[in-house]
Coordinates of C-alpha atoms in Angstrom, one line a residue:
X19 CA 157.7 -153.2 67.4
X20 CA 155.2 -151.5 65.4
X21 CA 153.3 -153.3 63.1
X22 CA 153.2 -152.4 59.4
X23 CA 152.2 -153.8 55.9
X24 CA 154.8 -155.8 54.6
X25 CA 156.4 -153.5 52.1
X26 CA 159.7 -154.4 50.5
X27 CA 162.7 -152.5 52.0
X28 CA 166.2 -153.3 51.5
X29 CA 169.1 -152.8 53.9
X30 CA 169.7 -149.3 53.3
X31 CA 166.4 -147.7 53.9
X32 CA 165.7 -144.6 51.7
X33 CA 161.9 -143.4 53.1
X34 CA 163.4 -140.3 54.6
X35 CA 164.1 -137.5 51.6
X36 CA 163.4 -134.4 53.4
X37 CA 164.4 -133.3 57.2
X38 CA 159.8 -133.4 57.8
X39 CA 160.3 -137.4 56.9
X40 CA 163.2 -137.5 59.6
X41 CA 161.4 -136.0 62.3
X42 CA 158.5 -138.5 61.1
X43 CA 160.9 -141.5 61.3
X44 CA 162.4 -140.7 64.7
X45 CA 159.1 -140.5 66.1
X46 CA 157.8 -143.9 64.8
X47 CA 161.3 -145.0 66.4
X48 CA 160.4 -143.5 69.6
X49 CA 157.2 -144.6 69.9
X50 CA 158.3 -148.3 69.3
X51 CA 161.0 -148.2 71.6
X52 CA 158.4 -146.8 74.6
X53 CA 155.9 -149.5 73.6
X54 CA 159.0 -151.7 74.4
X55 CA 158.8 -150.3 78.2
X56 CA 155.4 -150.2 78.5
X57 CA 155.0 -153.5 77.5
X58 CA 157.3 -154.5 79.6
X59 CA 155.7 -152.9 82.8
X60 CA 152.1 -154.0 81.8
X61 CA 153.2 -157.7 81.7
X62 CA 155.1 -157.1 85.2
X63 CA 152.1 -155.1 86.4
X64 CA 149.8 -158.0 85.2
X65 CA 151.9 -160.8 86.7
X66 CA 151.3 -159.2 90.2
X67 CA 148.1 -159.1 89.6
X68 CA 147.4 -162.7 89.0
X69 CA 149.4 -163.7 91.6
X70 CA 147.4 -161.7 94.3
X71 CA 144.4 -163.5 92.5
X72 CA 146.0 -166.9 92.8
X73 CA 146.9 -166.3 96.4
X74 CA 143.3 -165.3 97.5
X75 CA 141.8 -167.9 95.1
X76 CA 144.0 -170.3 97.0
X77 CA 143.3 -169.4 100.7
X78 CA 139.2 -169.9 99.8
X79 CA 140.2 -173.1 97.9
X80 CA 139.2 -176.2 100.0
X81 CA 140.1 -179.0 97.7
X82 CA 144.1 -179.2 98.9
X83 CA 145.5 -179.9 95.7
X84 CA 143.9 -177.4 94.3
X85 CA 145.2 -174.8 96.5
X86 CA 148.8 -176.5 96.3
X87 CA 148.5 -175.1 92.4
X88 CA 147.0 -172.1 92.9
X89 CA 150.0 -171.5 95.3
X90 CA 152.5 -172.3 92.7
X91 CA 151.0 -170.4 90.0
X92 CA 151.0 -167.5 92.5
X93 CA 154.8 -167.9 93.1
X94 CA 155.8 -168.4 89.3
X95 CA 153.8 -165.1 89.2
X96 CA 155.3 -163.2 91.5
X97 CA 158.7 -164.7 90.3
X98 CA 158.3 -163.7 86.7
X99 CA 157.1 -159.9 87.8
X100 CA 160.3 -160.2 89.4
X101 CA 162.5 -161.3 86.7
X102 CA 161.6 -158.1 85.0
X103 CA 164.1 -156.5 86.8
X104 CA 166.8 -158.0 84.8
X105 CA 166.1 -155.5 81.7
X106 CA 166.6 -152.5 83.8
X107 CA 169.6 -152.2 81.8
X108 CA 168.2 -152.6 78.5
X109 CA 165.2 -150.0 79.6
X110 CA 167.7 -147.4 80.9
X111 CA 169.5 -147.4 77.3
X112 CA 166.1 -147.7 76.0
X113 CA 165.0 -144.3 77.6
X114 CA 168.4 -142.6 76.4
X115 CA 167.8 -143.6 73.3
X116 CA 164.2 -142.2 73.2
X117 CA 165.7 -138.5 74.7
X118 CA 168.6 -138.4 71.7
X119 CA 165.3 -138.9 69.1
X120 CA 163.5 -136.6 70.8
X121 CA 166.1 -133.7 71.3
X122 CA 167.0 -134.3 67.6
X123 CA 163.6 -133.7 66.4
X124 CA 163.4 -130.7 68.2
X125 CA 166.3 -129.3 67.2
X126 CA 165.2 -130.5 63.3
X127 CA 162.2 -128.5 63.8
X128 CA 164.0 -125.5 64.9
X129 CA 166.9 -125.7 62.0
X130 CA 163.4 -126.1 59.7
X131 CA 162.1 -122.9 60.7
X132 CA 165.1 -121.0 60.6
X133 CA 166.4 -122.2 57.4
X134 CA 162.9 -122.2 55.6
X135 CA 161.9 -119.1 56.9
X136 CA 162.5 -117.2 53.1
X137 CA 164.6 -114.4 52.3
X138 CA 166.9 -112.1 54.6
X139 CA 166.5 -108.2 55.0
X140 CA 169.4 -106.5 54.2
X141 CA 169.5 -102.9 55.2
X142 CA 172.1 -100.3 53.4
X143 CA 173.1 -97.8 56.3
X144 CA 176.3 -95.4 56.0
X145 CA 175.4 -94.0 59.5
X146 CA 177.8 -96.7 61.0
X147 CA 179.9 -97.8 58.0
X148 CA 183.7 -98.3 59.1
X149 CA 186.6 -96.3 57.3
X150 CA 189.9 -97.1 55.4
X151 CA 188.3 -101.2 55.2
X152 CA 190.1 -101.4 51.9
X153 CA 192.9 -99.0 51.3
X154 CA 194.3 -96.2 52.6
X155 CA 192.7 -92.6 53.8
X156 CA 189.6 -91.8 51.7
X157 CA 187.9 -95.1 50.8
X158 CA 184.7 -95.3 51.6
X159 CA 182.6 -98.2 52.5
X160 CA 178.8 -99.6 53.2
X161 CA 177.4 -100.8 56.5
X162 CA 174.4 -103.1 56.0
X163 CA 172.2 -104.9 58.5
X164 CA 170.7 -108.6 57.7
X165 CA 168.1 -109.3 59.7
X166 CA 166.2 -113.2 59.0
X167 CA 163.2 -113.0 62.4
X168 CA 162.6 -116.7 63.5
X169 CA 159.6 -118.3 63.1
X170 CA 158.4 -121.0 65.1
X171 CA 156.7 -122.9 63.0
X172 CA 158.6 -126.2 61.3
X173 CA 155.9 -126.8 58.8
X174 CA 155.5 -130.3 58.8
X175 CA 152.3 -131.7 58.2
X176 CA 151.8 -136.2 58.3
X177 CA 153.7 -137.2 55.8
X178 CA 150.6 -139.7 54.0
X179 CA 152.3 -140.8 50.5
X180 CA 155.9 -142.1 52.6
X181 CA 154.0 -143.4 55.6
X182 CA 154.0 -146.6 54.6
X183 CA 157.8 -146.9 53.5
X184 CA 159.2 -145.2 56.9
X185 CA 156.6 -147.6 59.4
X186 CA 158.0 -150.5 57.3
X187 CA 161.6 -149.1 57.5
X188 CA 160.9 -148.8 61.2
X189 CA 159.4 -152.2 61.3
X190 CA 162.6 -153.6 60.0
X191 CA 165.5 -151.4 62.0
X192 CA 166.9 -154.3 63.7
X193 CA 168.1 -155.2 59.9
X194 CA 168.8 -151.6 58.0
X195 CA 172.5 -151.1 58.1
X196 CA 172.0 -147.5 57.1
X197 CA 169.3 -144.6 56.9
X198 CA 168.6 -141.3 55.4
X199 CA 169.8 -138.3 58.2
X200 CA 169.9 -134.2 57.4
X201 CA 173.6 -133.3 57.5
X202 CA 175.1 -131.9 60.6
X203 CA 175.5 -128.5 58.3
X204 CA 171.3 -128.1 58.5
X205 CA 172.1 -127.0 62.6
X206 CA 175.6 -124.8 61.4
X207 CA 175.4 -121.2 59.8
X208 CA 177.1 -122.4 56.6
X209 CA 176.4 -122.0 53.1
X210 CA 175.7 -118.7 53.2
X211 CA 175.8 -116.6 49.8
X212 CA 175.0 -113.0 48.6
X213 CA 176.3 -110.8 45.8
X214 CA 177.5 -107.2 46.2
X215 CA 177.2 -104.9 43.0
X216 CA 179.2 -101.2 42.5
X217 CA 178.0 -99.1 39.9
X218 CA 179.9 -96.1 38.8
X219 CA 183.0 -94.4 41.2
X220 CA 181.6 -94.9 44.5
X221 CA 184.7 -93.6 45.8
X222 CA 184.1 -90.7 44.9
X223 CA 180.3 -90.6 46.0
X224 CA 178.8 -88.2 48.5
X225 CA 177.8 -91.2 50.6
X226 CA 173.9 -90.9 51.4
X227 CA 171.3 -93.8 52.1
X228 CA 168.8 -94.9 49.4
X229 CA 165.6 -93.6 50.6
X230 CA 164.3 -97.5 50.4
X231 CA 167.9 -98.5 52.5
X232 CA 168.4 -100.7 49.5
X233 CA 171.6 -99.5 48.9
X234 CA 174.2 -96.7 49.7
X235 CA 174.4 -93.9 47.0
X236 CA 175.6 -90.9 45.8
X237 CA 173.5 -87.6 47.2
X238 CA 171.9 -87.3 43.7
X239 CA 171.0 -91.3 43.8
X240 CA 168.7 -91.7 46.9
X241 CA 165.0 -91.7 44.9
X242 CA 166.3 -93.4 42.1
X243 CA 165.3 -96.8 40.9
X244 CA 168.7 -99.4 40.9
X245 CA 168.9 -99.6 37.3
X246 CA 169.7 -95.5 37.0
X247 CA 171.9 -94.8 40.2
X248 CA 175.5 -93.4 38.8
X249 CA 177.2 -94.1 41.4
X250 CA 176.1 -96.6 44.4
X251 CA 177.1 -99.9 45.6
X252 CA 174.7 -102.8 47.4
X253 CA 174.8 -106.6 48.8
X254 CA 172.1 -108.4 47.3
X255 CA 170.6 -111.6 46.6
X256 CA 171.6 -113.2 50.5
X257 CA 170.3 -116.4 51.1
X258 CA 170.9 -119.9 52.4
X259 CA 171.5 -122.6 49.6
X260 CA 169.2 -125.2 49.7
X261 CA 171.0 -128.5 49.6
X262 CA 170.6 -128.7 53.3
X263 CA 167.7 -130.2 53.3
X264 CA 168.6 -133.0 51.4
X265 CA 169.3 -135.9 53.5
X266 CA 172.6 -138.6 53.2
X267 CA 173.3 -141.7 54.3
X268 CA 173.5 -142.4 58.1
X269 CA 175.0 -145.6 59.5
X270 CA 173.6 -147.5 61.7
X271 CA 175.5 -150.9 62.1
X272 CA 178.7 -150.7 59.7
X273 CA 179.0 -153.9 57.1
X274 CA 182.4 -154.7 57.3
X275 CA 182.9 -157.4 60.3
X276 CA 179.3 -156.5 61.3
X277 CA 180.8 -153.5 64.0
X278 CA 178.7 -151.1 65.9
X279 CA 178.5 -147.8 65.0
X280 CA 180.8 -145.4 67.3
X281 CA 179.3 -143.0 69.5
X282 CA 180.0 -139.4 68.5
X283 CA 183.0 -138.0 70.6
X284 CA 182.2 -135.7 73.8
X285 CA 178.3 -136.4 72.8
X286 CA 177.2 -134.9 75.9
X287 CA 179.4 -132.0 75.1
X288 CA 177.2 -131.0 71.8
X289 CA 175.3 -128.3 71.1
X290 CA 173.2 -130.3 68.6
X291 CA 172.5 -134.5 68.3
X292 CA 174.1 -135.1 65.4
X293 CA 173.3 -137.4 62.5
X294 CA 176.3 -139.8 64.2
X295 CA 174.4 -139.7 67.8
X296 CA 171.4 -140.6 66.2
X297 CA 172.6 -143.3 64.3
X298 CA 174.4 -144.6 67.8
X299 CA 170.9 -143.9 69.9
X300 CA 169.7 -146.4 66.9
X301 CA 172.6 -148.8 67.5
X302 CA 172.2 -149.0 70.8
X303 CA 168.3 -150.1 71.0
X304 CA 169.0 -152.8 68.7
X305 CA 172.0 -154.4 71.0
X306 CA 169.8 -154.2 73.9
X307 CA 167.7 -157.4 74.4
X308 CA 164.4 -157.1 76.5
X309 CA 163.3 -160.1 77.8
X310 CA 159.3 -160.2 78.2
X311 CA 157.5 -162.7 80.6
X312 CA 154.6 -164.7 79.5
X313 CA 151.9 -163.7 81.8
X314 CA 149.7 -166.8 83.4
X315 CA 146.7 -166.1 81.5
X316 CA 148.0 -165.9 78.1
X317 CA 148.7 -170.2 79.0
X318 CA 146.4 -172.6 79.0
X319 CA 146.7 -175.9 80.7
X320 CA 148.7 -177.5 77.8
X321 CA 150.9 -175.0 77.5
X322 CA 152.1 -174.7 80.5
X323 CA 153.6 -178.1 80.5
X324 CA 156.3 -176.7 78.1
X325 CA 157.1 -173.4 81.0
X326 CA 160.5 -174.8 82.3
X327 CA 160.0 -172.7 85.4
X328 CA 156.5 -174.6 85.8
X329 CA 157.7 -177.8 85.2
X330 CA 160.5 -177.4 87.9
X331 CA 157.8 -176.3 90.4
X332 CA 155.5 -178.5 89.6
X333 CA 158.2 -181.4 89.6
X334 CA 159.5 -180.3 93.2
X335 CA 156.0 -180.4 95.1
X336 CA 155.1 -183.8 93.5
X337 CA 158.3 -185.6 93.9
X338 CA 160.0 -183.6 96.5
X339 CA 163.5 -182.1 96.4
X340 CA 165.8 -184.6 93.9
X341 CA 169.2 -184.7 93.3
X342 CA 169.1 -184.0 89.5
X343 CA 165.8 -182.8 87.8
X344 CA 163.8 -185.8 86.1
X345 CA 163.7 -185.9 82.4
X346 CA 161.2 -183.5 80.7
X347 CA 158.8 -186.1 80.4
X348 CA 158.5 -186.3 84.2
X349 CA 158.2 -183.3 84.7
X350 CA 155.3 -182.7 82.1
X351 CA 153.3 -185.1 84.1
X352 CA 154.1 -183.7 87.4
X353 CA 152.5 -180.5 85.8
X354 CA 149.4 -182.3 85.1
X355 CA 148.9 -184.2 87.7
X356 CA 148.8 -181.0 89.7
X357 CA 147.0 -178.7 87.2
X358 CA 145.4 -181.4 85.0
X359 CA 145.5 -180.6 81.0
X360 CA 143.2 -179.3 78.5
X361 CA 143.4 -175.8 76.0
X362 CA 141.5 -174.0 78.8
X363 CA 143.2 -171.1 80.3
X364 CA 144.2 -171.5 83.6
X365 CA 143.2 -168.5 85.5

């Protein structure tokens, strides 16, 4: 996991407050979870590696007991590289994980820029306004265009003053119960508000455009200023409330009984991750166990009496195939009788 200063955090982490500080936090998570797999492959990729080292070291080796250990060490390397394989499960669920985070940044940096993007352009046109929408024959009406160009651009610069409480938040997932998500309404068109003023009978109005298309007028109206049309009627003040950018509470592991959280229904089905997914992709890491191999050259001599899986080889080529395993004791000084003992490494 990453490392981080040990700042206090409590169970229900609180270091995200805007959607920039989720897109920071997923990434932290992301990160740590591919340093989980690429730890994992480096100590595989090293294992290999010292057991073709062993295995060459041992066919120049004269001294016969000698080259009876470099042979073992060789085998409990290749062994170990081996036993890797039994987190391919935890890596594949690892990797989904990392893709959820990632899609869901990317799609929080796209609901960013759209919502942030600042005010809508609303254009007054009577050209192709429809007839008779309220009422019978004679009503009139006001066609208006709202136009709001994307910008891709989310915004987000490193967030320095919460750095330090979303690393240690990250530090400590396998313990949060709960974290700050934006609410699935952030990727909706929702919220929307505007205002429409009337000023005067418009129903009566000779229906022309304001010369500025910022409302639709009577004839006599078009260069006036808003405050001294007689008779006009306009849709103003449209815009996106703001809340959505205010972040609730996400579970992550549920505390009554301790449950895992629920994937969200039909998932794959989505248009959007939403803050559910996410919290699952999150869920799912932390019930996922990867096992990482010690590699021969992080031991030395004495501490590879306490390996089991050197002890057992060690045991075997001394003493020969037993019945039952002798006691630990045994086996210790089968390992140094073969390797000898000492803090030196062994490689």
């Amino acid at each position: 996991m990453v490392a981080a200063h040990a700042i206090a955090t409590s169970k229900d982490s609180k270091a995200v407050t805007t959607a920039c500080h989720e897109i920071a936090f997923n990434d932290k998570l992301a990160a740590a979870f591919e340093q989980k797999i690429d730890g994992l492959a480096a100590k595989k990729s090293q294992l290999l590696k010292e057991a073709e080292a062993l295995d060459t070291a041992a066919c120049l080796e004269t001294d016969r007991k000698t080259k009876t250990a470099a042979r073992m060490l060789a085998s409990i390397g290749r062994s170990r590289a081996a036993a890797t394989e039994a987190n391919a499960d935890a890596v594949k669920q690892l990797k989904a994980s990392i893709e959820t985070l990632k899609r869901r940044n990317a799609q929080l940096m796209a609901a960013i820029a759209f919502n942030s993007k600042g005010a809508f352009t609303v254009t007054h046109d009577i050209l192709s306004q429809k007839a008779n929408l309220i009422g019978g024959g004679g009503a009139k009406s006001c066609s208006v265009k709202i136009a709001h160009p994307p910008r891709n651009s989310h915004g987000c610069t490193e967030p320095t003053a919460d750095d330090k409480r979303l690393t240690a938040d990250v530090a400590n997932i396998l313990t949060l119960d709960s974290y700050q998500a934006i609410p699935d309404k952030a990727f909706q068109i929702t919220d929307i508000t505007a205002d429409i003023g009337n000023k005067g009978d418009y129903s009566s109005a000779m229906q022309l455009n304001h010369e500025r298309l910022i409302a639709c007028v009577d004839t006599v109206d078009t260069a006036r200023e808003l405050g001294s049309v007689a008779k006009g009627i306009i849709l103003t003040n449209f815009k996106r409330k703001a809340d959505w950018n205010t972040p609730t509470r996400n579970t992550i592991k549920s505390k009554a009984g301790g449950t895992d959280f629920e994937d969200e229904q039909d998932s794959d089905k989505k248009a959007f991750v939403t803050a559910k997914a996410a919290g699952y992709a999150i869920c799912n890491f932390r019930r996922k166990t990867i096992t990482e191999p010690e590699t021969l050259s992080q031991s030395t001599m004495d501490t590879l009496k306490e390996q089991q899986d050197v002890r057992e080889a060690a045991m075997l080529i001394t003493a020969g195939p037993t019945e039952e395993l002798p006691d630990t004791v045994k086996q210790k000084e089968a390992v140094v009788t073969l390797l000898g003992e000492g803090k030196n490494n062994n490689t």
